[in-house]
Every structure is written in C-alpha cells, then in structure tokens.
Amino acid sequence: MMRIDRHTRRLYQEDPFLCQAEARIVRVGADHIELDATCAYPEGGGQESDMGVLILESGARLRFISAQRMYGHPCGLPDFPDILVAGVIWHTILPEDRPGLLEARPGMVARVVIDVARRARLTVSHTASHLLYLGIERHRPDAIGRTLGCHIREDGARFDFAVEERFTPEEIAAIASTANELVTRDLAVTTDADTATKDARRWHCASHVIPCGGTHWDHTGAIGQMEVRRKRLGTGKERLSCHLPDMRIDLGRYHPQP
Ligand SMILES: [Zn+2]
C-alpha cells in the first residue's frame, strides 16, 4: 500500500459538530480537491461520506458528492484491527461543477460547508449501529466474530454476518430490547484517541468501548426507539438492520469554525 507524507487534518475528529471550516487547497485533480484540513467525514467504517460544497476565494461554489480517504494504511495496533490511519481526504466534485476546478489552485483558501442534515442523520445512525451491535454481542455472541461488514445510512444501519444459524424472532426481540434500553437511559457517548496514533479512535458508552473513527452523537436518547429487522441473504448469511423512525436530531448543535 502506498504511503505519502501529506496528511489532511480531520476536523470532524476534533469537533464532531463542526459544519463549516476554512482550509487551504493542497492539490487539484481532474474531479477532486484535496485540502490541508476538512470537516467533511470521508466514507469509512461503514459510515457513508458527507456531501456539501467547497466555496473558493473567487466565490465559485463546487458541490462535492463524496469525501474519500486516500493512501491511508492499517494502524498496526492490536486493539484497532480494521482501522486505516493517516493519508489524505479528497472531495469529489459533482460532474457539472467540475469546470470550476479550473479556478482552484494549490495554496488558495476554500471554505468547506457540509450538508448538516445528512451528517446529523448519519451520526445518529452510526451511534445506533453500536447499540445494535452491543445487543447482538449479548444475545448472539457467536455472530460477532463472523461480521462481514456494516453499512451506515441516513435512516439506519445494517450488519451482515456469516452465520448458519438464523436469528430467531425471540433473539431479534431481545437484541432490540437491549439496544432500546440503552437509548431509553439516554447515556453519554464520548470518543477518544490512541495517545500515539490519533486517527485510531474509540467510542465509549457506559462501560462499553468499541474501536471506531466515525462521527457520533453525544447521547443515546437522540436515536429514539429503533426497530430491528432480519433478512436472509443466502446460504449462511444473515443481515440485521436497525431503522430509526423516532430520530431526534437538533441541527442547532452544529456550528461553523469560530
Ligand atoms: Zn462508531
């Protein structure tokens, strides 16, 4: 895997409620812009990317349809098995706004503005995914080591497992009940980082700790009561998903860089 010296500062780690920030353009590609810092969360850990707009010094507005982490590498820390660290973040520009890339030059200042409603829903959904996971850990611990992947969308999250034994209706009810009890208790959620590798981050809620670099809401009550559903994906594959019809997000929590 290629390693590079450049690094995009991840402002979303320093302040998960930051919705606008100024940064300097480092590189301009045919379809993307790399900045020295960004508040846009790049796709990763199952969480979909932020979207938004880059406003150039000239006033040109370039909408970005995704932010992507490039040239990251596994951190090599035993407690963080799946986490990529370092590397840069590319903002992929909407095709019809790409002519505006001609106005962008390295060294120029650009303002990153994220779609805050999308970010808020992804953030709450991501926090919900961990509570669902804790429910699965408690009631179907055999599935945990057989996780194939997870996908965190605006309206919910899902995990796929390579398990022969189906999740029974009783198990699903028990998993939902464990997860929803954690919602009802409206527990505080915090994150922190490894002291040496600051991109290697952890999620904390009550006594639970999960390695995770995603964005999180700071209390579980915002999730609202979740519905848990199961789907058979084929031989030996099960999917569990949570749906969040009662999400309670407060967009007022988001603020621009001071
Ligand atoms: Zn997480």
PDB file of N, CA and C in Angstrom, residues 215-253:
ATOM      1  N   THR A 215     -18.329   9.442  13.132  1.00  0.00           N
ATOM      2  CA  THR A 215     -18.895  10.559  13.900  1.00  0.00           C
ATOM      3  C   THR A 215     -20.035  10.026  14.768  1.00  0.00           C
ATOM      4  N   HIS A 216     -20.162  10.591  15.963  1.00  0.00           N
ATOM      5  CA  HIS A 216     -21.154  10.108  16.920  1.00  0.00           C
ATOM      6  C   HIS A 216     -21.901  11.240  17.589  1.00  0.00           C
ATOM      7  N   TRP A 217     -23.183  11.010  17.834  1.00  0.00           N
ATOM      8  CA  TRP A 217     -23.961  11.943  18.644  1.00  0.00           C
ATOM      9  C   TRP A 217     -23.509  11.754  20.086  1.00  0.00           C
ATOM     10  N   ASP A 218     -23.683  12.784  20.934  1.00  0.00           N
ATOM     11  CA  ASP A 218     -23.086  12.690  22.268  1.00  0.00           C
ATOM     12  C   ASP A 218     -24.015  12.108  23.338  1.00  0.00           C
ATOM     13  N   HIS A 219     -25.228  11.716  22.963  1.00  0.00           N
ATOM     14  CA  HIS A 219     -26.065  10.972  23.910  1.00  0.00           C
ATOM     15  C   HIS A 219     -27.018  10.065  23.133  1.00  0.00           C
ATOM     16  N   THR A 220     -27.338   8.945  23.753  1.00  0.00           N
ATOM     17  CA  THR A 220     -28.073   7.907  23.016  1.00  0.00           C
ATOM     18  C   THR A 220     -29.551   8.230  22.812  1.00  0.00           C
ATOM     19  N   GLY A 221     -30.097   9.139  23.609  1.00  0.00           N
ATOM     20  CA  GLY A 221     -31.522   9.437  23.505  1.00  0.00           C
ATOM     21  C   GLY A 221     -31.921   9.971  22.138  1.00  0.00           C
ATOM     22  N   ALA A 222     -30.969  10.605  21.432  1.00  0.00           N
ATOM     23  CA  ALA A 222     -31.272  11.187  20.115  1.00  0.00           C
ATOM     24  C   ALA A 222     -31.693  10.119  19.096  1.00  0.00           C
ATOM     25  N   ILE A 223     -31.341   8.881  19.362  1.00  0.00           N
ATOM     26  CA  ILE A 223     -31.639   7.802  18.407  1.00  0.00           C
ATOM     27  C   ILE A 223     -33.139   7.525  18.333  1.00  0.00           C
ATOM     28  N   GLY A 224     -33.821   7.653  19.477  1.00  0.00           N
ATOM     29  CA  GLY A 224     -35.238   7.253  19.523  1.00  0.00           C
ATOM     30  C   GLY A 224     -35.327   5.735  19.485  1.00  0.00           C
ATOM     31  N   GLN A 225     -36.524   5.210  19.742  1.00  0.00           N
ATOM     32  CA  GLN A 225     -36.669   3.750  19.772  1.00  0.00           C
ATOM     33  C   GLN A 225     -36.448   3.190  18.364  1.00  0.00           C
ATOM     34  N   MET A 226     -35.606   2.189  18.273  1.00  0.00           N
ATOM     35  CA  MET A 226     -35.283   1.623  16.956  1.00  0.00           C
ATOM     36  C   MET A 226     -36.065   0.335  16.695  1.00  0.00           C
ATOM     37  N   GLU A 227     -36.262   0.059  15.412  1.00  0.00           N
ATOM     38  CA  GLU A 227     -36.839  -1.217  15.004  1.00  0.00           C
ATOM     39  C   GLU A 227     -35.701  -2.069  14.459  1.00  0.00           C
ATOM     40  N   VAL A 228     -35.690  -3.336  14.825  1.00  0.00           N
ATOM     41  CA  VAL A 228     -34.646  -4.246  14.336  1.00  0.00           C
ATOM     42  C   VAL A 228     -35.287  -5.271  13.415  1.00  0.00           C
ATOM     43  N   ARG A 229     -34.705  -5.434  12.251  1.00  0.00           N
ATOM     44  CA  ARG A 229     -35.233  -6.399  11.279  1.00  0.00           C
ATOM     45  C   ARG A 229     -34.130  -7.349  10.817  1.00  0.00           C
ATOM     46  N   ARG A 230     -34.564  -8.498  10.374  1.00  0.00           N
ATOM     47  CA  ARG A 230     -33.633  -9.518   9.897  1.00  0.00           C
ATOM     48  C   ARG A 230     -33.925  -9.840   8.441  1.00  0.00           C
ATOM     49  N   LYS A 231     -32.868 -10.208   7.718  1.00  0.00           N
ATOM     50  CA  LYS A 231     -33.040 -10.622   6.330  1.00  0.00           C
ATOM     51  C   LYS A 231     -32.067 -11.757   6.060  1.00  0.00           C
ATOM     52  N   ARG A 232     -32.534 -12.778   5.347  1.00  0.00           N
ATOM     53  CA  ARG A 232     -31.652 -13.856   4.918  1.00  0.00           C
ATOM     54  C   ARG A 232     -31.012 -13.427   3.608  1.00  0.00           C
ATOM     55  N   LEU A 233     -29.688 -13.490   3.536  1.00  0.00           N
ATOM     56  CA  LEU A 233     -29.016 -13.038   2.314  1.00  0.00           C
ATOM     57  C   LEU A 233     -28.610 -14.194   1.420  1.00  0.00           C
ATOM     58  N   GLY A 234     -28.844 -15.413   1.889  1.00  0.00           N
ATOM     59  CA  GLY A 234     -28.400 -16.579   1.126  1.00  0.00           C
ATOM     60  C   GLY A 234     -27.841 -17.574   2.114  1.00  0.00           C
ATOM     61  N   THR A 235     -27.315 -18.666   1.609  1.00  0.00           N
ATOM     62  CA  THR A 235     -26.839 -19.720   2.497  1.00  0.00           C
ATOM     63  C   THR A 235     -25.782 -19.182   3.453  1.00  0.00           C
ATOM     64  N   GLY A 236     -26.068 -19.345   4.742  1.00  0.00           N
ATOM     65  CA  GLY A 236     -25.064 -18.977   5.734  1.00  0.00           C
ATOM     66  C   GLY A 236     -24.820 -17.491   5.880  1.00  0.00           C
ATOM     67  N   LYS A 237     -25.768 -16.669   5.410  1.00  0.00           N
ATOM     68  CA  LYS A 237     -25.583 -15.219   5.550  1.00  0.00           C
ATOM     69  C   LYS A 237     -26.844 -14.575   6.076  1.00  0.00           C
ATOM     70  N   GLU A 238     -26.678 -13.811   7.167  1.00  0.00           N
ATOM     71  CA  GLU A 238     -27.811 -13.117   7.766  1.00  0.00           C
ATOM     72  C   GLU A 238     -27.515 -11.635   7.865  1.00  0.00           C
ATOM     73  N   ARG A 239     -28.566 -10.831   7.720  1.00  0.00           N
ATOM     74  CA  ARG A 239     -28.425  -9.383   7.879  1.00  0.00           C
ATOM     75  C   ARG A 239     -29.346  -8.925   8.997  1.00  0.00           C
ATOM     76  N   LEU A 240     -28.824  -8.102   9.892  1.00  0.00           N
ATOM     77  CA  LEU A 240     -29.670  -7.436  10.885  1.00  0.00           C
ATOM     78  C   LEU A 240     -29.558  -5.941  10.650  1.00  0.00           C
ATOM     79  N   SER A 241     -30.696  -5.261  10.654  1.00  0.00           N
ATOM     80  CA  SER A 241     -30.660  -3.816  10.434  1.00  0.00           C
ATOM     81  C   SER A 241     -31.502  -3.110  11.476  1.00  0.00           C
ATOM     82  N   CYS A 242     -31.111  -1.872  11.770  1.00  0.00           N
ATOM     83  CA  CYS A 242     -31.937  -1.054  12.659  1.00  0.00           C
ATOM     84  C   CYS A 242     -32.480   0.113  11.852  1.00  0.00           C
ATOM     85  N   HIS A 243     -33.718   0.461  12.136  1.00  0.00           N
ATOM     86  CA  HIS A 243     -34.417   1.562  11.459  1.00  0.00           C
ATOM     87  C   HIS A 243     -34.814   2.570  12.524  1.00  0.00           C
ATOM     88  N   LEU A 244     -34.740   3.842  12.162  1.00  0.00           N
ATOM     89  CA  LEU A 244     -34.810   4.880  13.195  1.00  0.00           C
ATOM     90  C   LEU A 244     -35.913   5.903  12.917  1.00  0.00           C
ATOM     91  N   PRO A 245     -37.174   5.470  13.027  1.00  0.00           N
ATOM     92  CA  PRO A 245     -38.260   6.408  12.725  1.00  0.00           C
ATOM     93  C   PRO A 245     -38.400   7.530  13.746  1.00  0.00           C
ATOM     94  N   ASP A 246     -37.838   7.360  14.934  1.00  0.00           N
ATOM     95  CA  ASP A 246     -38.022   8.362  16.004  1.00  0.00           C
ATOM     96  C   ASP A 246     -36.783   9.213  16.266  1.00  0.00           C
ATOM     97  N   MET A 247     -35.858   9.234  15.320  1.00  0.00           N
ATOM     98  CA  MET A 247     -34.622  10.010  15.494  1.00  0.00           C
ATOM     99  C   MET A 247     -34.947  11.451  15.910  1.00  0.00           C
ATOM    100  N   ARG A 248     -34.229  11.926  16.924  1.00  0.00           N
ATOM    101  CA  ARG A 248     -34.477  13.304  17.390  1.00  0.00           C
ATOM    102  C   ARG A 248     -33.185  14.096  17.266  1.00  0.00           C
ATOM    103  N   ILE A 249     -33.003  14.733  16.125  1.00  0.00           N
ATOM    104  CA  ILE A 249     -31.762  15.471  15.931  1.00  0.00           C
ATOM    105  C   ILE A 249     -32.002  16.966  16.086  1.00  0.00           C
ATOM    106  N   ASP A 250     -31.008  17.630  16.626  1.00  0.00           N
ATOM    107  CA  ASP A 250     -31.077  19.066  16.818  1.00  0.00           C
ATOM    108  C   ASP A 250     -29.970  19.686  15.965  1.00  0.00           C
ATOM    109  N   LEU A 251     -30.363  20.228  14.817  1.00  0.00           N
ATOM    110  CA  LEU A 251     -29.346  20.790  13.906  1.00  0.00           C
ATOM    111  C   LEU A 251     -28.682  22.016  14.524  1.00  0.00           C
ATOM    112  N   GLY A 252     -29.312  22.583  15.537  1.00  0.00           N
ATOM    113  CA  GLY A 252     -28.726  23.734  16.236  1.00  0.00           C
ATOM    114  C   GLY A 252     -27.423  23.406  16.944  1.00  0.00           C
ATOM    115  N   ARG A 253     -27.145  22.124  17.098  1.00  0.00           N
ATOM    116  CA  ARG A 253     -25.883  21.723  17.734  1.00  0.00           C
ATOM    117  C   ARG A 253     -24.674  22.012  16.827  1.00  0.00           C
TER     118      ARG A 253
END
